[in-house]
Amino acid sequence: MKKFLVALVAMFCVTAVSAQIDNVGLRFNGGVEVVGQYDLNKTNYVEGRLGIGNSISVTGIYTWHLKDFNWTPEYGKWFFDAGVGASATFSNPVWFAVVGSAKLGFKFNSAPISVICDVCPTFSITPITNFGFGGGLSVVYHF
C-alpha cells in the first residue's frame, strides 16, 4: 500500500512539473503551502500543494468545478469545487493519507485573483489509521 501511495504522489508531482501550471498561489492553514493548479478542461483541474515547515508535505488533488453562483456579478464570480487525492507528509514517521477537498471561492472581475476557503477531510493510512479535518484560506493568481 505504501508503494502505491508513493507512486500516486510521485505521479502528481511529475504531472505538475512537466505541465504548464495555469494558476499559482499560497494556502494558509496554520502553516503555508505553495499551490499550483493545472486545468484539464473547463470543469476539472489537478491541484498540487507543497508545504514546508516542521515537516515537508506533498498533496495532489483531482478537483471538479461543480457550481457557479451569481451572487455578486458586478464584482466577480462565486464558485464551489470539490475533489479527492493523496498526501504524503515526510516527518518521523512518514504519513500517507487520502484527502478530500470542498472549496467555496470568489474570483474577482477586476483582477486575475481568487480567494478560496476550503475544508479538507483527511484519512491517514500510515503509520496509524486516523481521520481528521483541516481547512485553509488560499489566494490564487490566474495566468
mmCIF file with all atom_site columns, C-alpha atoms in Angstrom:
data_model
loop_
_atom_site.group_PDB
_atom_site.id
_atom_site.type_symbol
_atom_site.label_atom_id
_atom_site.label_alt_id
_atom_site.label_comp_id
_atom_site.label_asym_id
_atom_site.label_entity_id
_atom_site.label_seq_id
_atom_site.pdbx_PDB_ins_code
_atom_site.Cartn_x
_atom_site.Cartn_y
_atom_site.Cartn_z
_atom_site.occupancy
_atom_site.B_iso_or_equiv
_atom_site.pdbx_formal_charge
_atom_site.auth_seq_id
_atom_site.auth_comp_id
_atom_site.auth_asym_id
_atom_site.auth_atom_id
_atom_site.pdbx_PDB_model_num
ATOM 1   C CA . MET A 1 1   ? 0.000   0.000  0.000   1.00 0.00 ? 1   MET A CA 1
ATOM 2   C CA . LYS A 1 2   ? 2.857   2.387  0.810   1.00 0.00 ? 2   LYS A CA 1
ATOM 3   C CA . LYS A 1 3   ? 4.425   1.795  -2.608  1.00 0.00 ? 3   LYS A CA 1
ATOM 4   C CA . PHE A 1 4   ? 1.108   2.548  -4.305  1.00 0.00 ? 4   PHE A CA 1
ATOM 5   C CA . LEU A 1 5   ? 0.695   5.826  -2.421  1.00 0.00 ? 5   LEU A CA 1
ATOM 6   C CA . VAL A 1 6   ? 4.295   6.854  -3.090  1.00 0.00 ? 6   VAL A CA 1
ATOM 7   C CA . ALA A 1 7   ? 3.738   6.129  -6.800  1.00 0.00 ? 7   ALA A CA 1
ATOM 8   C CA . LEU A 1 8   ? 0.489   8.126  -6.774  1.00 0.00 ? 8   LEU A CA 1
ATOM 9   C CA . VAL A 1 9   ? 2.084   11.156 -5.105  1.00 0.00 ? 9   VAL A CA 1
ATOM 10  C CA . ALA A 1 10  ? 5.081   10.914 -7.467  1.00 0.00 ? 10  ALA A CA 1
ATOM 11  C CA . MET A 1 11  ? 2.717   10.840 -10.448 1.00 0.00 ? 11  MET A CA 1
ATOM 12  C CA . PHE A 1 12  ? 1.040   14.060 -9.282  1.00 0.00 ? 12  PHE A CA 1
ATOM 13  C CA . CYS A 1 13  ? 4.436   15.719 -8.770  1.00 0.00 ? 13  CYS A CA 1
ATOM 14  C CA . VAL A 1 14  ? 5.734   14.723 -12.201 1.00 0.00 ? 14  VAL A CA 1
ATOM 15  C CA . THR A 1 15  ? 2.498   15.889 -13.828 1.00 0.00 ? 15  THR A CA 1
ATOM 16  C CA . ALA A 1 16  ? 2.726   19.252 -12.071 1.00 0.00 ? 16  ALA A CA 1
ATOM 17  C CA . VAL A 1 17  ? 6.373   19.763 -13.026 1.00 0.00 ? 17  VAL A CA 1
ATOM 18  C CA . SER A 1 18  ? 6.019   18.700 -16.662 1.00 0.00 ? 18  SER A CA 1
ATOM 19  C CA . ALA A 1 19  ? 2.717   20.502 -17.280 1.00 0.00 ? 19  ALA A CA 1
ATOM 20  C CA . GLN A 1 20  ? 2.235   24.208 -17.665 1.00 0.00 ? 20  GLN A CA 1
ATOM 21  C CA . ILE A 1 21  ? 0.748   25.472 -14.418 1.00 0.00 ? 21  ILE A CA 1
ATOM 22  C CA . ASP A 1 22  ? -2.352  27.600 -15.033 1.00 0.00 ? 22  ASP A CA 1
ATOM 23  C CA . ASN A 1 23  ? -2.777  29.060 -11.538 1.00 0.00 ? 23  ASN A CA 1
ATOM 24  C CA . VAL A 1 24  ? -0.395  29.562 -8.600  1.00 0.00 ? 24  VAL A CA 1
ATOM 25  C CA . GLY A 1 25  ? -0.934  30.747 -5.074  1.00 0.00 ? 25  GLY A CA 1
ATOM 26  C CA . LEU A 1 26  ? -0.495  30.333 -1.357  1.00 0.00 ? 26  LEU A CA 1
ATOM 27  C CA . ARG A 1 27  ? -2.657  28.383 1.069   1.00 0.00 ? 27  ARG A CA 1
ATOM 28  C CA . PHE A 1 28  ? -2.685  29.335 4.756   1.00 0.00 ? 28  PHE A CA 1
ATOM 29  C CA . ASN A 1 29  ? -3.668  26.512 7.112   1.00 0.00 ? 29  ASN A CA 1
ATOM 30  C CA . GLY A 1 30  ? -1.702  27.000 10.301  1.00 0.00 ? 30  GLY A CA 1
ATOM 31  C CA . GLY A 1 31  ? 1.366   26.901 8.049   1.00 0.00 ? 31  GLY A CA 1
ATOM 32  C CA . VAL A 1 32  ? 1.865   27.942 4.452   1.00 0.00 ? 32  VAL A CA 1
ATOM 33  C CA . GLU A 1 33  ? 1.617   25.795 1.318   1.00 0.00 ? 33  GLU A CA 1
ATOM 34  C CA . VAL A 1 34  ? 2.508   26.685 -2.261  1.00 0.00 ? 34  VAL A CA 1
ATOM 35  C CA . VAL A 1 35  ? -0.389  25.792 -4.571  1.00 0.00 ? 35  VAL A CA 1
ATOM 36  C CA . GLY A 1 36  ? -0.262  25.034 -8.290  1.00 0.00 ? 36  GLY A CA 1
ATOM 37  C CA . GLN A 1 37  ? -3.301  24.219 -10.413 1.00 0.00 ? 37  GLN A CA 1
ATOM 38  C CA . TYR A 1 38  ? -3.329  22.689 -13.881 1.00 0.00 ? 38  TYR A CA 1
ATOM 39  C CA . ASP A 1 39  ? -6.609  22.982 -15.799 1.00 0.00 ? 39  ASP A CA 1
ATOM 40  C CA . LEU A 1 40  ? -7.530  19.725 -17.544 1.00 0.00 ? 40  LEU A CA 1
ATOM 41  C CA . ASN A 1 41  ? -10.655 21.265 -19.131 1.00 0.00 ? 41  ASN A CA 1
ATOM 42  C CA . LYS A 1 42  ? -13.315 23.811 -18.144 1.00 0.00 ? 42  LYS A CA 1
ATOM 43  C CA . THR A 1 43  ? -14.693 21.638 -15.324 1.00 0.00 ? 43  THR A CA 1
ATOM 44  C CA . ASN A 1 44  ? -11.712 19.667 -13.935 1.00 0.00 ? 44  ASN A CA 1
ATOM 45  C CA . TYR A 1 45  ? -8.252  20.526 -12.675 1.00 0.00 ? 45  TYR A CA 1
ATOM 46  C CA . VAL A 1 46  ? -5.387  18.962 -10.761 1.00 0.00 ? 46  VAL A CA 1
ATOM 47  C CA . GLU A 1 47  ? -4.084  20.817 -7.741  1.00 0.00 ? 47  GLU A CA 1
ATOM 48  C CA . GLY A 1 48  ? -0.677  20.236 -6.226  1.00 0.00 ? 48  GLY A CA 1
ATOM 49  C CA . ARG A 1 49  ? 0.388   21.569 -2.831  1.00 0.00 ? 49  ARG A CA 1
ATOM 50  C CA . LEU A 1 50  ? 3.826   21.744 -1.277  1.00 0.00 ? 50  LEU A CA 1
ATOM 51  C CA . GLY A 1 51  ? 4.077   22.561 2.410   1.00 0.00 ? 51  GLY A CA 1
ATOM 52  C CA . ILE A 1 52  ? 7.362   23.216 4.165   1.00 0.00 ? 52  ILE A CA 1
ATOM 53  C CA . GLY A 1 53  ? 7.557   23.745 7.916   1.00 0.00 ? 53  GLY A CA 1
ATOM 54  C CA . ASN A 1 54  ? 8.368   21.301 10.695  1.00 0.00 ? 54  ASN A CA 1
ATOM 55  C CA . SER A 1 55  ? 7.881   18.653 8.004   1.00 0.00 ? 55  SER A CA 1
ATOM 56  C CA . ILE A 1 56  ? 7.505   18.567 4.228   1.00 0.00 ? 56  ILE A CA 1
ATOM 57  C CA . SER A 1 57  ? 4.121   17.666 2.772   1.00 0.00 ? 57  SER A CA 1
ATOM 58  C CA . VAL A 1 58  ? 3.139   16.955 -0.818  1.00 0.00 ? 58  VAL A CA 1
ATOM 59  C CA . THR A 1 59  ? -0.529  16.768 -1.797  1.00 0.00 ? 59  THR A CA 1
ATOM 60  C CA . GLY A 1 60  ? -2.213  16.082 -5.136  1.00 0.00 ? 60  GLY A CA 1
ATOM 61  C CA . ILE A 1 61  ? -5.961  16.565 -5.581  1.00 0.00 ? 61  ILE A CA 1
ATOM 62  C CA . TYR A 1 62  ? -8.148  15.911 -8.631  1.00 0.00 ? 62  TYR A CA 1
ATOM 63  C CA . THR A 1 63  ? -10.837 18.602 -8.447  1.00 0.00 ? 63  THR A CA 1
ATOM 64  C CA . TRP A 1 64  ? -14.205 19.045 -10.140 1.00 0.00 ? 64  TRP A CA 1
ATOM 65  C CA . HIS A 1 65  ? -15.689 22.503 -10.691 1.00 0.00 ? 65  HIS A CA 1
ATOM 66  C CA . LEU A 1 66  ? -19.258 21.871 -9.542  1.00 0.00 ? 66  LEU A CA 1
ATOM 67  C CA . LYS A 1 67  ? -21.200 25.123 -9.411  1.00 0.00 ? 67  LYS A CA 1
ATOM 68  C CA . ASP A 1 68  ? -21.017 28.846 -10.171 1.00 0.00 ? 68  ASP A CA 1
ATOM 69  C CA . PHE A 1 69  ? -23.090 31.302 -8.154  1.00 0.00 ? 69  PHE A CA 1
ATOM 70  C CA . ASN A 1 70  ? -24.270 34.653 -9.495  1.00 0.00 ? 70  ASN A CA 1
ATOM 71  C CA . TRP A 1 71  ? -24.429 36.358 -6.111  1.00 0.00 ? 71  TRP A CA 1
ATOM 72  C CA . THR A 1 72  ? -22.323 39.444 -6.898  1.00 0.00 ? 72  THR A CA 1
ATOM 73  C CA . PRO A 1 73  ? -21.936 39.642 -10.694 1.00 0.00 ? 73  PRO A CA 1
ATOM 74  C CA . GLU A 1 74  ? -20.691 43.257 -10.658 1.00 0.00 ? 74  GLU A CA 1
ATOM 75  C CA . TYR A 1 75  ? -17.645 42.264 -8.539  1.00 0.00 ? 75  TYR A CA 1
ATOM 76  C CA . GLY A 1 76  ? -16.908 38.678 -9.526  1.00 0.00 ? 76  GLY A CA 1
ATOM 77  C CA . LYS A 1 77  ? -17.957 35.055 -9.603  1.00 0.00 ? 77  LYS A CA 1
ATOM 78  C CA . TRP A 1 78  ? -18.532 32.735 -6.626  1.00 0.00 ? 78  TRP A CA 1
ATOM 79  C CA . PHE A 1 79  ? -17.835 29.039 -7.186  1.00 0.00 ? 79  PHE A CA 1
ATOM 80  C CA . PHE A 1 80  ? -17.898 25.663 -5.457  1.00 0.00 ? 80  PHE A CA 1
ATOM 81  C CA . ASP A 1 81  ? -15.322 22.938 -6.208  1.00 0.00 ? 81  ASP A CA 1
ATOM 82  C CA . ALA A 1 82  ? -14.719 19.510 -4.668  1.00 0.00 ? 82  ALA A CA 1
ATOM 83  C CA . GLY A 1 83  ? -12.062 16.872 -5.116  1.00 0.00 ? 83  GLY A CA 1
ATOM 84  C CA . VAL A 1 84  ? -10.169 13.866 -3.842  1.00 0.00 ? 84  VAL A CA 1
ATOM 85  C CA . GLY A 1 85  ? -6.485  12.984 -3.774  1.00 0.00 ? 85  GLY A CA 1
ATOM 86  C CA . ALA A 1 86  ? -3.489  11.753 -1.827  1.00 0.00 ? 86  ALA A CA 1
ATOM 87  C CA . SER A 1 87  ? -0.980  13.290 0.543   1.00 0.00 ? 87  SER A CA 1
ATOM 88  C CA . ALA A 1 88  ? 2.423   12.387 1.923   1.00 0.00 ? 88  ALA A CA 1
ATOM 89  C CA . THR A 1 89  ? 3.989   14.112 4.915   1.00 0.00 ? 89  THR A CA 1
ATOM 90  C CA . PHE A 1 90  ? 7.692   13.488 5.356   1.00 0.00 ? 90  PHE A CA 1
ATOM 91  C CA . SER A 1 91  ? 8.477   13.607 9.044   1.00 0.00 ? 91  SER A CA 1
ATOM 92  C CA . ASN A 1 92  ? 9.397   10.920 11.517  1.00 0.00 ? 92  ASN A CA 1
ATOM 93  C CA . PRO A 1 93  ? 7.427   8.735  10.727  1.00 0.00 ? 93  PRO A CA 1
ATOM 94  C CA . VAL A 1 94  ? 6.235   9.322  7.151   1.00 0.00 ? 94  VAL A CA 1
ATOM 95  C CA . TRP A 1 95  ? 2.448   9.780  6.901   1.00 0.00 ? 95  TRP A CA 1
ATOM 96  C CA . PHE A 1 96  ? 0.342   8.792  3.882   1.00 0.00 ? 96  PHE A CA 1
ATOM 97  C CA . ALA A 1 97  ? -3.286  9.863  3.596   1.00 0.00 ? 97  ALA A CA 1
ATOM 98  C CA . VAL A 1 98  ? -6.311  10.105 1.347   1.00 0.00 ? 98  VAL A CA 1
ATOM 99  C CA . VAL A 1 99  ? -7.614  13.670 1.280   1.00 0.00 ? 99  VAL A CA 1
ATOM 100 C CA . GLY A 1 100 ? -10.791 15.354 0.184   1.00 0.00 ? 100 GLY A CA 1
ATOM 101 C CA . SER A 1 101 ? -11.408 18.988 -0.590  1.00 0.00 ? 101 SER A CA 1
ATOM 102 C CA . ALA A 1 102 ? -14.513 21.190 -0.633  1.00 0.00 ? 102 ALA A CA 1
ATOM 103 C CA . LYS A 1 103 ? -13.946 24.820 -1.677  1.00 0.00 ? 103 LYS A CA 1
ATOM 104 C CA . LEU A 1 104 ? -16.027 27.949 -1.749  1.00 0.00 ? 104 LEU A CA 1
ATOM 105 C CA . GLY A 1 105 ? -14.233 30.667 -3.649  1.00 0.00 ? 105 GLY A CA 1
ATOM 106 C CA . PHE A 1 106 ? -14.564 34.088 -5.233  1.00 0.00 ? 106 PHE A CA 1
ATOM 107 C CA . LYS A 1 107 ? -12.848 35.141 -8.471  1.00 0.00 ? 107 LYS A CA 1
ATOM 108 C CA . PHE A 1 108 ? -12.611 38.898 -8.959  1.00 0.00 ? 108 PHE A CA 1
ATOM 109 C CA . ASN A 1 109 ? -13.700 40.514 -12.249 1.00 0.00 ? 109 ASN A CA 1
ATOM 110 C CA . SER A 1 110 ? -11.170 43.341 -11.899 1.00 0.00 ? 110 SER A CA 1
ATOM 111 C CA . ALA A 1 111 ? -8.078  41.177 -11.225 1.00 0.00 ? 111 ALA A CA 1
ATOM 112 C CA . PRO A 1 112 ? -6.899  37.633 -12.060 1.00 0.00 ? 112 PRO A CA 1
ATOM 113 C CA . ILE A 1 113 ? -7.122  36.607 -8.402  1.00 0.00 ? 113 ILE A CA 1
ATOM 114 C CA . SER A 1 114 ? -9.307  34.172 -6.453  1.00 0.00 ? 114 SER A CA 1
ATOM 115 C CA . VAL A 1 115 ? -9.794  33.928 -2.707  1.00 0.00 ? 115 VAL A CA 1
ATOM 116 C CA . ILE A 1 116 ? -10.786 30.416 -1.600  1.00 0.00 ? 116 ILE A CA 1
ATOM 117 C CA . CYS A 1 117 ? -11.899 28.958 1.726   1.00 0.00 ? 117 CYS A CA 1
ATOM 118 C CA . ASP A 1 118 ? -11.667 25.158 1.918   1.00 0.00 ? 118 ASP A CA 1
ATOM 119 C CA . VAL A 1 119 ? -12.311 22.200 4.178   1.00 0.00 ? 119 VAL A CA 1
ATOM 120 C CA . CYS A 1 120 ? -10.158 19.090 3.754   1.00 0.00 ? 120 CYS A CA 1
ATOM 121 C CA . PRO A 1 121 ? -11.119 15.834 5.473   1.00 0.00 ? 121 PRO A CA 1
ATOM 122 C CA . THR A 1 122 ? -8.102  13.529 5.775   1.00 0.00 ? 122 THR A CA 1
ATOM 123 C CA . PHE A 1 123 ? -7.966  9.773  6.284   1.00 0.00 ? 123 PHE A CA 1
ATOM 124 C CA . SER A 1 124 ? -4.443  8.784  7.345   1.00 0.00 ? 124 SER A CA 1
ATOM 125 C CA . ILE A 1 125 ? -3.408  5.306  6.267   1.00 0.00 ? 125 ILE A CA 1
ATOM 126 C CA . THR A 1 126 ? 0.073   5.003  7.769   1.00 0.00 ? 126 THR A CA 1
ATOM 127 C CA . PRO A 1 127 ? 1.660   4.830  10.299  1.00 0.00 ? 127 PRO A CA 1
ATOM 128 C CA . ILE A 1 128 ? -1.706  4.641  12.096  1.00 0.00 ? 128 ILE A CA 1
ATOM 129 C CA . THR A 1 129 ? -5.236  4.889  10.784  1.00 0.00 ? 129 THR A CA 1
ATOM 130 C CA . ASN A 1 130 ? -6.748  8.237  11.709  1.00 0.00 ? 130 ASN A CA 1
ATOM 131 C CA . PHE A 1 131 ? -9.456  10.635 10.479  1.00 0.00 ? 131 PHE A CA 1
ATOM 132 C CA . GLY A 1 132 ? -9.339  14.397 10.788  1.00 0.00 ? 132 GLY A CA 1
ATOM 133 C CA . PHE A 1 133 ? -10.427 17.694 9.324   1.00 0.00 ? 133 PHE A CA 1
ATOM 134 C CA . GLY A 1 134 ? -8.332  20.592 8.199   1.00 0.00 ? 134 GLY A CA 1
ATOM 135 C CA . GLY A 1 135 ? -9.047  23.782 6.374   1.00 0.00 ? 135 GLY A CA 1
ATOM 136 C CA . GLY A 1 136 ? -7.413  26.759 4.872   1.00 0.00 ? 136 GLY A CA 1
ATOM 137 C CA . LEU A 1 137 ? -7.619  30.069 3.082   1.00 0.00 ? 137 LEU A CA 1
ATOM 138 C CA . SER A 1 138 ? -5.966  30.362 -0.343  1.00 0.00 ? 138 SER A CA 1
ATOM 139 C CA . VAL A 1 139 ? -5.102  33.283 -2.572  1.00 0.00 ? 139 VAL A CA 1
ATOM 140 C CA . VAL A 1 140 ? -4.588  32.143 -6.182  1.00 0.00 ? 140 VAL A CA 1
ATOM 141 C CA . TYR A 1 141 ? -3.298  34.070 -9.206  1.00 0.00 ? 141 TYR A CA 1
ATOM 142 C CA . HIS A 1 142 ? -4.700  33.026 -12.625 1.00 0.00 ? 142 HIS A CA 1
ATOM 143 C CA . PHE A 1 143 ? -2.395  33.273 -15.661 1.00 0.00 ? 143 PHE A CA 1
#
